[in-house]
Amino acid sequence: MREGKNCPWWKKSVVYQVYPRSFQDSNGDGIGDLNGIIQRLDYLQELGIDAIWLSPVCKSPQDDNGYDISDYQDIDPMFGTLQDMERLIEEANKHHIKIMIDLVLNHSSDEHPWFLEAKKGRENPYHDYYVWRDGTEETPPNDMRAAFGGSAWEWVPEIEQYYFHQFSVKQPDLNWENPKLRQEIYEMINWWMQKGVGGFRLDVIDQIAKEPDQKITQNGPRLHEFIQELSRETFQKGDLITVGEAWGATTEIAKLYSNPDGSEFSMVFQFEHIGLDQQEGKEKWDLAPLPFLKLKKILERWQKELFQCGWNSLFWNNHDLPRIVSRWGNDKEYRTESAKMLAVLLHGMQGTPYIYQGEEIGMTNVKYAMEDYRDIETLNMYQERLEQGYEESDIMTSIYAKSRDNARTPMQWNDSLNAGFTEGMPWMKVNPNYKEINAESQRTDPDSIFYCYKTLIQLRKKYEVFAEGAFELLMPEHNQFFAYTRESQGEKLYVICNFSEKEAVCSLEENWKNMQILYSNYPESVDEKIYRPYEARMYLRCQ
Ligand code: TEU
Ligand code: CA
């Protein structure tokens, strides 16, 4: 696959997500910032990533850590200035790194000037930028619930109407039916493109075409019409990487989103596998063990169905998800082995891999006292479940497993105070294991998780088979191995992972001796059929 129409640059790229609040503080106020990111570009270049997806840094009251924007064309002072942002883009470019910004287009902050105007009166020109319904104070239009708890309708007594919000009350939903709103959004995106950003991540993009009267939030009837217009008016004018966040994506829908004709996005984040370890039909807090065979089946389906007619995003982690090594690996005696196994398993697949900050050093979940949690989703759920009569210890068990704050603890750079994240008081407690788990110690150890990620990134660039090869699942019924091949043009890649803490015997009859071993997370074994706990290997066979 050469560069060009059929192989855009992002098919061979690896993206790194920075959650700016928690990455690096540069001025001692305890909050990560843009200048802090600039200080860490050398580190990211050494890792070998091609782009940074930056979680929101625009002006925001921070009700949902920046996912509630009050000015799409300015930087929140907490993170720096517009000049700092321009410098970040420029400095990152010098490190061969593109900056992707996070577009939150489903809703704005209730402190956005549009909303301040909109709630002044039904005749106000901005009123229709949001979703309003009549009702009486006692009876909302319907019983829809918001993702962060409570009703999705908020009463505004001054104008005797309800506005619709799928997330917090401070995140009113924008009305995409309004063509003027859409135009303002396109202008804003074009402005960012002129500033030199390399791409965009689109927050809950499958929820923009809502039909609240029908209780439709995801995948509304006009969704792809809106996205195609958006793409035509903005992204298609540049050579960008774009990724939509789509909790409601099926493989069929994902083929539209990531159509190789470029009419929508480069790719989407899909979440079918992410909800596997919860009780069916319930919430993420209602824990269940991971059904391993199902995980294999789902990822196999995504690999096969998008082959040559779409493109996958590959990720285990982001700022909303618990740490993968704690979740589906083993963050105690096999932390290093299982973190590497999970990396190998993901990075061998077809798609663009996303690494979430700290994943590359094997950062883990935390168990904090309630007062140390910060996330609005966690705090609201805690209150709601207490009121519903849940045991506090059960609520805490759910929080330890699934709270978004697991991903949001400060980046662990070194073993000095606050892990080198800040010289002040960190906005959220640092994980107490930072003396053992930190970037500095990882970088002095050639066997570290960091170097595993670095090697995987290099391999992806070196061999065509990573971008191009067709996927076949091996041993689909085996309940320890997650193994597959990728094949194209005379190259065949084998990825064999023992997804368990028990030894496993591989019954594949290949002549391993004649293959090149590209990566292994253990020293060479006496018997190559035996896979030790979380052992992962990549073999390459060339014709
Ligand atoms: O997340 C979308 C979303 O659906 C999440 O609220 C998800 O349900 C939850 O995190 C699972 O625990 C995006 C952003 O990634 C998230 O950080 C924002 O809070 C949310 O949109 C609202 O903008
Ligand atoms: Ca700061």
Coordinates of C-alpha atoms and ligand atoms in Angstrom, one line a residue:
M1 CA 0.0 0.0 0.0
R2 CA 1.7 3.2 -1.1
E3 CA 0.9 6.7 0.0
G4 CA -1.8 8.1 -2.2
K5 CA -5.5 7.9 -2.7
N6 CA -5.9 4.4 -1.4
C7 CA -3.5 4.8 1.4
P8 CA -3.8 8.1 3.3
W9 CA -1.0 8.8 5.7
W10 CA -3.1 8.0 8.8
K11 CA -3.4 4.4 7.9
K12 CA 0.2 3.9 9.0
S13 CA 0.0 6.3 11.9
V14 CA -0.3 5.9 15.6
V15 CA -2.2 8.5 17.7
Y16 CA -1.5 9.4 21.3
Q17 CA -4.3 11.0 23.4
V18 CA -3.4 13.7 25.8
Y19 CA -5.8 14.7 28.5
P20 CA -4.3 18.1 29.1
R21 CA -5.4 18.6 32.7
S22 CA -3.4 15.6 33.8
F23 CA -0.5 15.5 31.5
Q24 CA 2.1 18.1 32.6
D25 CA 1.7 21.3 34.6
S26 CA 4.2 24.0 33.7
N27 CA 3.3 26.8 36.2
G28 CA 2.7 25.1 39.5
D29 CA -1.1 25.6 39.7
G30 CA -1.7 21.9 39.8
I31 CA -3.3 21.7 36.4
G32 CA -1.7 20.4 33.3
D33 CA -1.4 23.0 30.4
L34 CA -0.3 23.6 26.9
N35 CA 3.2 24.6 27.8
G36 CA 3.5 21.4 29.8
I37 CA 2.7 19.4 26.6
I38 CA 5.4 21.4 24.7
Q39 CA 7.9 20.3 27.3
R40 CA 7.0 16.7 26.7
L41 CA 7.2 16.6 22.9
D42 CA 10.7 15.0 23.0
Y43 CA 9.2 12.1 25.0
L44 CA 6.4 11.7 22.5
Q45 CA 8.7 11.8 19.5
E46 CA 10.9 9.2 21.1
L47 CA 7.8 7.0 21.5
G48 CA 7.3 7.5 17.8
I49 CA 3.7 8.7 17.6
D50 CA 2.4 10.7 14.6
A51 CA -0.4 12.7 16.1
I52 CA -1.7 13.9 19.4
W53 CA -5.5 13.9 20.0
L54 CA -5.9 16.7 22.5
S55 CA -8.9 16.6 24.8
P56 CA -10.7 19.9 24.8
V57 CA -8.7 23.0 25.8
C58 CA -11.2 25.7 24.6
K59 CA -12.8 28.1 27.0
S60 CA -15.0 26.3 29.4
P61 CA -16.6 26.5 32.9
Q62 CA -15.2 22.9 33.3
D63 CA -18.4 21.3 34.5
D64 CA -17.4 18.2 32.5
N65 CA -13.6 18.9 32.2
G66 CA -13.8 21.0 29.1
Y67 CA -16.5 19.0 27.3
D68 CA -18.7 22.0 27.9
I69 CA -17.3 24.7 25.7
S70 CA -18.2 28.4 26.1
D71 CA -15.9 29.7 23.3
Y72 CA -14.8 27.4 20.5
Q73 CA -12.2 29.9 19.3
D74 CA -10.3 30.6 22.4
I75 CA -8.2 28.7 24.9
D76 CA -9.2 28.3 28.5
P77 CA -6.8 30.4 30.7
M78 CA -6.3 27.3 32.8
F79 CA -4.5 25.7 29.8
G80 CA -2.8 28.8 28.4
T81 CA -3.5 31.2 25.6
L82 CA -4.2 31.0 21.9
Q83 CA -0.6 31.9 21.3
D84 CA 0.5 28.9 23.4
M85 CA -1.8 26.8 21.2
E86 CA -0.2 28.1 18.0
R87 CA 3.2 27.4 19.5
L88 CA 2.2 23.9 20.4
I89 CA 1.1 23.3 16.8
E90 CA 4.3 24.7 15.5
E91 CA 6.6 22.9 18.0
A92 CA 4.7 19.6 17.5
N93 CA 5.2 19.9 13.8
K94 CA 9.0 20.2 14.4
H95 CA 8.7 16.9 16.2
H96 CA 6.8 15.4 13.2
I97 CA 3.6 15.3 15.3
K98 CA 0.3 16.6 14.2
I99 CA -2.3 18.1 16.6
M100 CA -5.8 16.8 16.5
I101 CA -8.3 18.8 18.5
D102 CA -11.5 17.7 20.1
L103 CA -14.7 19.1 18.6
V104 CA -17.6 19.0 21.0
L105 CA -20.5 19.8 18.6
N106 CA -23.4 18.0 20.2
H107 CA -23.7 20.5 22.9
S108 CA -22.1 23.7 24.2
S109 CA -21.8 25.1 27.7
D110 CA -24.8 26.9 29.1
E111 CA -22.4 29.8 29.5
H112 CA -21.8 30.0 25.7
P113 CA -23.0 33.4 24.4
W114 CA -25.3 31.5 22.0
F115 CA -27.1 30.0 25.0
L116 CA -27.1 33.1 27.0
E117 CA -28.9 34.7 24.1
A118 CA -31.1 31.7 23.4
K119 CA -32.6 31.7 26.8
K120 CA -33.6 35.4 26.6
G121 CA -36.7 34.7 24.7
R122 CA -38.4 32.7 22.1
E123 CA -37.9 35.4 19.5
N124 CA -34.2 35.7 20.0
P125 CA -32.2 34.8 16.9
Y126 CA -30.2 32.3 18.8
H127 CA -33.1 30.6 20.5
D128 CA -33.3 28.0 17.8
Y129 CA -29.6 27.0 18.1
Y130 CA -30.8 24.8 21.0
V131 CA -33.6 22.2 21.4
W132 CA -36.6 23.6 23.3
R133 CA -40.0 22.2 24.1
D134 CA -43.1 23.6 25.8
G135 CA -44.4 22.1 29.0
T136 CA -45.3 23.0 32.5
E137 CA -43.0 23.2 35.4
E138 CA -44.3 20.0 36.8
T139 CA -44.4 18.0 33.6
P140 CA -41.4 17.8 31.3
P141 CA -42.1 16.9 27.6
N142 CA -41.1 13.2 28.3
D143 CA -39.2 11.0 30.7
M144 CA -35.8 11.0 28.9
R145 CA -32.8 10.8 31.2
A146 CA -29.5 12.5 30.9
A147 CA -26.2 10.5 30.7
F148 CA -25.0 12.1 34.0
G149 CA -28.2 11.5 35.9
G150 CA -31.6 13.2 36.2
S151 CA -34.0 14.3 33.6
A152 CA -32.8 15.3 30.1
W153 CA -35.1 18.4 30.3
E154 CA -34.3 21.5 32.2
W155 CA -37.0 24.1 32.9
V156 CA -36.3 27.8 32.2
P157 CA -38.9 29.7 34.1
E158 CA -38.2 33.1 32.4
I159 CA -39.4 31.8 29.0
E160 CA -41.5 28.9 30.3
Q161 CA -39.8 26.3 28.2
Y162 CA -37.6 23.3 28.7
Y163 CA -34.2 22.8 27.0
F164 CA -32.9 19.4 26.1
H165 CA -29.5 18.1 27.4
Q166 CA -28.2 14.6 26.9
F167 CA -25.3 15.2 29.4
S168 CA -25.2 17.6 32.4
V169 CA -27.6 20.6 32.8
K170 CA -24.7 22.8 31.9
Q171 CA -24.4 21.1 28.5
P172 CA -27.5 22.1 26.5
D173 CA -27.8 20.2 23.2
L174 CA -27.3 22.1 20.0
N175 CA -30.0 22.0 17.4
W176 CA -28.4 20.7 14.2
E177 CA -31.7 21.2 12.3
N178 CA -30.8 24.9 12.2
P179 CA -28.7 25.7 9.1
K180 CA -27.3 28.9 10.6
L181 CA -25.9 27.0 13.5
R182 CA -24.3 24.5 11.2
Q183 CA -22.7 27.3 9.1
E184 CA -21.2 28.9 12.3
I185 CA -19.8 25.5 13.2
Y186 CA -18.2 25.1 9.8
E187 CA -16.6 28.5 9.9
M188 CA -15.2 27.7 13.3
I189 CA -13.7 24.4 12.0
N190 CA -12.2 26.1 9.0
W191 CA -10.6 28.7 11.3
W192 CA -8.9 25.9 13.2
M193 CA -7.8 24.3 10.0
Q194 CA -6.1 27.5 9.0
K195 CA -4.3 27.5 12.3
G196 CA -2.7 24.3 11.1
V197 CA -4.4 21.5 13.2
G198 CA -3.8 18.1 11.6
G199 CA -7.2 16.6 12.4
F200 CA -10.2 16.4 14.7
R201 CA -11.9 14.0 17.1
L202 CA -15.7 14.5 17.1
D203 CA -17.3 14.1 20.5
V204 CA -20.5 11.9 20.6
I205 CA -21.1 12.7 16.9
D206 CA -23.8 10.1 16.5
Q207 CA -26.0 12.0 18.9
I208 CA -26.2 15.3 17.0
A209 CA -29.3 14.4 14.9
K210 CA -31.6 13.9 17.8
E211 CA -35.4 13.6 17.7
P212 CA -36.4 14.0 21.3
D213 CA -40.1 13.6 20.6
Q214 CA -39.4 10.2 19.3
K215 CA -36.8 9.6 22.1
I216 CA -34.2 9.2 19.4
T217 CA -30.7 10.3 20.5
Q218 CA -28.2 8.1 18.6
N219 CA -28.2 7.5 14.8
G220 CA -31.1 10.0 14.1
P221 CA -32.6 10.0 10.6
R222 CA -30.6 13.0 9.4
L223 CA -27.2 12.0 10.9
H224 CA -25.3 11.1 7.8
E225 CA -26.7 14.0 5.9
F226 CA -25.4 16.3 8.5
I227 CA -22.0 14.6 8.7
Q228 CA -21.6 14.6 4.9
E229 CA -22.3 18.3 4.8
L230 CA -19.9 18.9 7.7
S231 CA -17.2 16.9 6.0
R232 CA -17.7 18.7 2.6
E233 CA -17.6 22.1 4.1
T234 CA -14.5 21.5 6.2
F235 CA -12.3 18.4 6.4
Q236 CA -12.4 17.6 2.7
K237 CA -10.5 20.8 2.1
G238 CA -7.4 19.5 3.8
D239 CA -5.5 16.3 4.3
L240 CA -6.7 15.5 7.8
I241 CA -7.3 12.6 10.2
T242 CA -10.8 12.7 11.5
V243 CA -12.4 10.3 14.0
G244 CA -15.9 10.4 15.3
E245 CA -16.9 9.0 18.6
A246 CA -19.9 6.7 18.0
W247 CA -21.2 4.6 20.9
G248 CA -24.0 3.5 18.7
A249 CA -22.0 2.4 15.7
T250 CA -22.5 -1.0 14.2
T251 CA -20.2 -2.3 11.4
E252 CA -22.8 -1.3 8.8
I253 CA -22.9 2.2 10.1
A254 CA -19.2 2.4 10.5
K255 CA -18.8 1.7 6.8
L256 CA -20.6 4.9 6.1
Y257 CA -18.6 6.9 8.6
S258 CA -15.3 5.6 7.3
N259 CA -16.2 5.3 3.6
P260 CA -12.9 5.3 1.7
D261 CA -14.4 7.9 -0.7
G262 CA -13.8 10.4 2.2
S263 CA -17.4 11.6 2.3
E264 CA -17.6 11.5 6.1
F265 CA -14.6 10.8 8.5
S266 CA -11.4 8.8 8.3
M267 CA -12.7 6.4 11.0
V268 CA -14.8 6.1 14.1
F269 CA -14.4 4.9 17.6
Q270 CA -16.8 2.0 18.1
F271 CA -17.6 0.6 21.6
E272 CA -19.2 -2.8 21.0
H273 CA -16.4 -4.6 22.9
I274 CA -16.1 -1.9 25.6
G275 CA -19.4 -2.7 27.2
L276 CA -18.8 -6.4 27.5
D277 CA -17.9 -6.5 31.2
Q278 CA -21.2 -5.3 32.4
Q279 CA -24.6 -6.9 33.0
E280 CA -26.7 -7.0 29.9
G281 CA -29.2 -4.2 29.6
K282 CA -27.8 -2.4 32.7
E283 CA -25.3 0.3 33.3
K284 CA -21.5 0.1 33.2
W285 CA -21.4 0.2 37.0
D286 CA -23.2 -3.2 37.1
L287 CA -20.1 -5.3 36.8
A288 CA -19.8 -8.7 35.1
P289 CA -16.8 -10.8 34.1
L290 CA -15.4 -10.4 30.6
P291 CA -16.9 -12.9 28.2
F292 CA -13.6 -13.7 26.4
L293 CA -15.0 -15.6 23.4
K294 CA -17.4 -12.8 22.8
L295 CA -14.6 -10.3 22.8
K296 CA -12.8 -12.3 20.2
K297 CA -15.9 -12.6 18.0
I298 CA -16.7 -8.9 18.1
L299 CA -13.2 -7.8 17.3
E300 CA -13.0 -10.4 14.5
R301 CA -16.2 -9.1 13.0
W302 CA -15.0 -5.5 13.0
Q303 CA -11.7 -6.5 11.4
K304 CA -13.4 -8.5 8.7
E305 CA -16.4 -6.3 7.9
L306 CA -14.4 -3.1 7.5
F307 CA -11.7 -4.8 5.4
Q308 CA -11.1 -2.6 2.3
C309 CA -14.4 -0.8 2.7
G310 CA -13.8 1.1 5.9
W311 CA -11.2 1.7 8.5
N312 CA -11.0 0.8 12.2
S313 CA -9.8 2.7 15.2
L314 CA -7.9 0.5 17.7
F315 CA -8.0 1.4 21.3
W316 CA -8.3 -0.1 24.8
N317 CA -8.3 3.2 26.7
N318 CA -9.4 6.8 26.7
H319 CA -10.2 9.5 29.3
D320 CA -13.6 7.8 29.9
L321 CA -12.4 4.3 30.4
P322 CA -10.6 2.5 33.2
R323 CA -7.0 1.4 32.7
I324 CA -6.8 -1.7 30.5
V325 CA -4.1 -3.4 32.5
S326 CA -6.3 -3.3 35.6
R327 CA -9.4 -4.1 33.6
W328 CA -8.6 -7.0 31.4
G329 CA -5.0 -7.6 32.3
N330 CA -3.4 -8.2 35.7
D331 CA -2.0 -5.1 37.4
K332 CA -0.3 -7.1 40.2
E333 CA 2.2 -9.9 39.5
Y334 CA 1.9 -9.7 35.7
R335 CA 1.5 -6.0 35.2
T336 CA 4.4 -5.8 32.7
E337 CA 3.6 -9.0 30.9
S338 CA -0.2 -8.3 30.6
A339 CA 0.3 -4.7 29.6
K340 CA 2.6 -5.8 26.8
M341 CA 0.3 -8.6 25.7
L342 CA -2.7 -6.2 25.4
A343 CA -0.5 -3.8 23.4
V344 CA 0.7 -6.6 21.0
L345 CA -2.9 -7.9 20.6
L346 CA -4.2 -4.5 19.6
H347 CA -1.3 -3.2 17.5
G348 CA -1.3 -6.2 15.3
M349 CA -4.8 -5.5 14.0
Q350 CA -5.9 -3.5 11.1
G351 CA -6.7 0.1 11.9
T352 CA -5.2 3.2 13.4
P353 CA -4.0 2.6 17.0
Y354 CA -4.7 5.1 19.8
I355 CA -2.6 5.1 22.9
Y356 CA -4.0 6.9 25.9
Q357 CA -1.4 8.8 28.1
G358 CA 0.1 6.5 30.6
E359 CA -0.9 3.3 28.9
E360 CA 2.6 3.1 27.4
I361 CA 4.0 2.9 30.9
G362 CA 1.4 0.5 32.3
M363 CA -0.5 3.0 34.6
T364 CA -3.2 1.4 36.7
N365 CA -6.6 2.1 38.2
V366 CA -6.9 3.7 41.6
K367 CA -8.9 3.2 44.8
Y368 CA -9.5 6.6 46.4
A369 CA -11.7 7.8 49.2
M370 CA -14.8 9.4 47.8
E371 CA -13.6 13.0 48.5
D372 CA -10.7 12.4 46.1
Y373 CA -12.9 11.8 43.0
R374 CA -13.6 14.6 40.7
D375 CA -15.6 13.3 37.7
I376 CA -19.2 14.6 37.4
E377 CA -20.4 11.2 36.2
T378 CA -18.9 9.4 39.2
L379 CA -20.1 12.0 41.7
N380 CA -23.7 12.0 40.4
M381 CA -23.9 8.2 40.2
Y382 CA -22.6 7.9 43.8
Q383 CA -25.4 10.3 45.1
E384 CA -28.1 8.7 42.9
R385 CA -27.3 5.1 44.0
L386 CA -27.0 6.1 47.6
E387 CA -30.5 7.6 47.4
Q388 CA -31.7 4.4 45.7
G389 CA -30.5 2.4 48.6
Y390 CA -27.4 0.7 47.3
E391 CA -24.7 -0.3 49.8
E392 CA -21.9 2.1 49.9
S393 CA -19.3 -0.6 49.5
D394 CA -21.0 -1.9 46.4
I395 CA -20.9 1.6 44.9
M396 CA -17.3 1.9 45.7
T397 CA -16.5 -1.4 44.0
S398 CA -18.1 -0.1 40.8
I399 CA -16.2 3.1 41.1
Y400 CA -12.9 1.3 41.5
A401 CA -13.6 -0.7 38.4
K402 CA -15.2 1.8 36.1
S403 CA -14.8 5.4 37.3
R404 CA -13.5 7.7 34.5
D405 CA -11.1 9.1 37.1
N406 CA -9.1 5.9 36.8
A407 CA -7.8 7.3 33.5
R408 CA -7.6 10.9 34.7
T409 CA -5.0 10.7 37.5
P410 CA -1.9 12.8 36.7
M411 CA 0.7 11.3 34.4
Q412 CA 3.5 9.6 36.2
W413 CA 6.8 11.1 34.9
N414 CA 9.3 10.2 37.6
D415 CA 9.6 9.3 41.3
S416 CA 9.8 12.9 42.7
L417 CA 7.0 14.6 44.5
N418 CA 3.7 14.4 42.6
A419 CA 5.4 12.2 40.1
G420 CA 6.9 15.2 38.3
F421 CA 3.5 16.3 37.2
T422 CA 3.3 19.5 39.2
E423 CA 5.3 21.4 41.8
G424 CA 2.0 22.6 43.2
M425 CA -1.1 20.8 44.6
P426 CA -2.4 18.5 41.8
W427 CA -6.1 19.0 40.9
M428 CA -6.5 15.2 41.5
K429 CA -4.4 13.0 43.6
V430 CA -1.5 11.2 42.0
N431 CA -1.7 7.4 42.0
P432 CA 0.4 6.4 45.0
N433 CA 2.3 3.7 42.9
Y434 CA 4.2 6.4 41.0
K435 CA 7.5 5.6 42.7
E436 CA 7.5 2.2 40.9
I437 CA 5.5 3.1 37.8
N438 CA 6.8 6.2 36.0
A439 CA 8.1 7.2 32.6
E440 CA 11.7 7.8 33.7
S441 CA 12.2 4.3 35.1
Q442 CA 10.5 2.8 32.0
R443 CA 12.9 4.6 29.7
T444 CA 16.0 3.3 31.5
D445 CA 14.7 -0.2 31.1
P446 CA 15.0 -1.7 27.6
D447 CA 12.5 -4.4 28.7
S448 CA 9.9 -2.0 29.7
I449 CA 6.3 -1.5 28.5
F450 CA 7.4 1.8 27.0
Y451 CA 9.9 0.0 24.6
C452 CA 7.2 -2.5 23.7
Y453 CA 5.0 0.3 22.5
K454 CA 7.9 1.9 20.7
T455 CA 8.8 -1.3 18.9
L456 CA 5.2 -1.9 17.9
I457 CA 5.0 1.6 16.4
Q458 CA 8.1 1.0 14.4
L459 CA 7.0 -2.4 13.2
R460 CA 3.7 -0.9 11.9
K461 CA 5.7 1.6 9.8
K462 CA 8.2 -1.0 8.5
Y463 CA 5.9 -3.8 7.3
E464 CA 3.0 -3.3 4.8
V465 CA 1.1 -6.2 6.3
F466 CA 0.1 -4.2 9.4
A467 CA -1.8 -1.6 7.3
E468 CA -3.0 -4.0 4.6
G469 CA -3.2 -7.6 5.6
A470 CA -6.4 -9.5 5.8
F471 CA -7.4 -10.8 9.2
E472 CA -8.1 -14.4 10.2
L473 CA -8.9 -15.4 13.8
L474 CA -7.2 -18.6 15.0
M475 CA -8.4 -21.0 17.7
P476 CA -11.8 -19.1 18.0
E477 CA -13.1 -21.4 20.7
H478 CA -9.9 -21.5 22.8
N479 CA -10.5 -19.8 26.1
Q480 CA -6.9 -18.6 26.8
F481 CA -5.5 -17.7 23.4
F482 CA -6.4 -14.7 21.4
A483 CA -4.6 -15.4 18.2
Y484 CA -4.9 -14.3 14.6
T485 CA -3.0 -13.8 11.3
R486 CA -2.8 -10.9 8.9
E487 CA -1.8 -11.7 5.3
S488 CA -1.0 -9.7 2.3
Q489 CA 1.3 -9.9 -0.7
G490 CA 3.5 -12.7 0.4
E491 CA 3.7 -11.6 4.0
K492 CA 1.9 -13.4 6.8
L493 CA 1.9 -12.0 10.3
Y494 CA 1.0 -14.3 13.3
V495 CA -0.1 -12.6 16.5
I496 CA -0.4 -15.1 19.3
C497 CA -1.4 -14.0 22.8
N498 CA -2.1 -15.9 25.9
F499 CA -4.8 -13.8 27.4
S500 CA -4.6 -15.5 30.8
E501 CA -2.4 -15.9 33.9
K502 CA -2.1 -19.7 33.3
E503 CA 0.3 -21.4 31.0
A504 CA -1.3 -22.4 27.6
V505 CA -0.2 -24.9 25.0
C506 CA -0.5 -23.7 21.4
S507 CA -1.6 -26.5 19.0
L508 CA -1.0 -24.7 15.8
E509 CA 1.2 -26.8 13.4
E510 CA 3.3 -24.1 11.9
N511 CA 7.0 -24.3 11.4
W512 CA 7.9 -21.5 13.8
K513 CA 11.6 -22.1 13.4
N514 CA 11.4 -20.8 9.8
M515 CA 9.7 -17.6 10.8
Q516 CA 11.1 -14.4 12.0
I517 CA 10.1 -13.4 15.4
L518 CA 9.2 -9.7 15.3
Y519 CA 8.3 -9.3 19.0
S520 CA 8.0 -11.3 22.1
N521 CA 7.3 -10.2 25.7
Y522 CA 9.3 -13.0 27.3
P523 CA 12.8 -14.3 26.8
E524 CA 13.1 -17.2 24.3
S525 CA 11.5 -20.4 25.6
V526 CA 12.7 -24.0 25.5
D527 CA 9.4 -25.3 24.1
E528 CA 7.9 -22.8 21.7
K529 CA 4.4 -24.4 22.0
I530 CA 4.2 -23.3 25.6
Y531 CA 3.0 -19.8 26.3
R532 CA 3.7 -18.5 29.8
P533 CA 1.2 -16.2 31.6
Y534 CA 0.2 -13.4 29.3
E535 CA 3.0 -14.4 26.8
A536 CA 2.5 -12.6 23.5
R537 CA 4.5 -13.2 20.2
M538 CA 4.5 -11.8 16.8
Y539 CA 5.9 -13.9 14.0
L540 CA 6.4 -13.0 10.4
R541 CA 6.6 -15.4 7.5
C542 CA 7.8 -14.2 4.1
Q543 CA 7.5 -16.1 0.9
Ligands
TEU1 O1 -18.3 10.8 25.9 C1 -19.6 10.2 25.5 C2 -20.3 9.4 26.4 O2 -21.3 8.8 25.9 C3 -19.8 9.2 27.8 O3 -20.5 10.1 28.6 C4 -19.9 7.9 28.2 O4 -21.2 7.4 28.2 C5 -19.3 7.7 29.5 O5 -18.1 8.4 29.6 C6 -19.0 6.3 29.9 O6 -18.6 6.3 31.2 C7 -17.9 12.0 25.4 C8 -16.6 12.4 26.1 O7 -15.6 11.5 25.7 C9 -16.9 12.5 27.6 O8 -15.7 12.8 28.3 C10 -17.9 13.6 27.8 O9 -18.2 13.7 29.2 C11 -19.1 13.4 27.0 O10 -18.9 13.0 25.6 C12 -19.9 14.6 26.9 O11 -19.3 15.6 26.1
CA2 CA -0.9 24.8 34.9

